[in-house]
């Protein structure tokens, strides 16, 4: 969420093989009592959004790490399939199964993979003033969103910083389905409840319904074979469901929500369904040819190739959408109205340009540049930091994202990255690194 794009930093394999032993660790991965849990020294692969950023570390919430980790509806499935479990944003989830992360990554690019994303926050927002409510917190144009359509947007603060990235689906004129990041669950809940109280104090109607992850599952089916796999178990014609659109349908005499979106750059779907049928639906999907379970490790390397942001690393509460290269998330009507948090700074940056910009980096030779690695000018001046990086199984070279002064952000420009005290040549590269395959029915 850009999950499409909500998370602790594991970084993918330096050598795309079975061993995780050489992967750099970041904070927040905890040892768990399970025979399939990765040892602490091996649980080092970047996956989903974290509540932390190197640029806003002092402000992070410890709420997701202070309690016992939780399980999703499909935890038993991961155990049965020998998933290597890690504590990720307070949830026990598989980083990989028995296949190497790189092999799982390539399977997703070629066939289809199923990811458990049941830790994500699912919320229904309804009521007469629900559109104004959500627009008061985000940069999107929800008023003009068609029924059944979804939009990626961001919560912003008064200084224009990104509080979270999320997908909002317009279920009806006065009802929305919101999926946001697990690592920001507490912060997002407080934000929504506080604004709900504010609206209600003015006599406005807004209702919030947060779905319990143990009662409502969410899975992502991703890859070029995803549509044919899902078509075999649903009655609706998926050819009519375009990218960033959502529909309710029935499976096993139960209503589910199918949204054509994902976090891999491939065609795919997110399926929200009640826990009572989740395991049966997943088994139906996995019983089709060419479909395998995939873990958080492959999910991360796929989103990196797609140039998608990871909350807490590539975007955070001191980074604006303009600096992050996400200006397109600020709808034209909203720019004109300037009635969202941080609008003054964001619109000013749109007009005059930001001081820093997110860039893509291609590194032909040398080790991967991980989060925190320094970015230098060709003359050796330190000017920025890598926010996400690792080997690209698809391209066969290392790639990364990071922030540099705007004047150094031109594609094709030469730059240096520093890894373990040595510098290596890199090229500023247009993103996505790997062409996306979203279904537009064209």
GROMACS .gro file of C-alpha atoms in nm, residues 106 323 442:
model
    3
  106UNK     CA    1   1.071  -1.534  -0.980
  323UNK     CA    2   0.975   1.484  -0.206
  442UNK     CA    3  -0.663  -0.234  -2.307
   0.00000   0.00000   0.00000
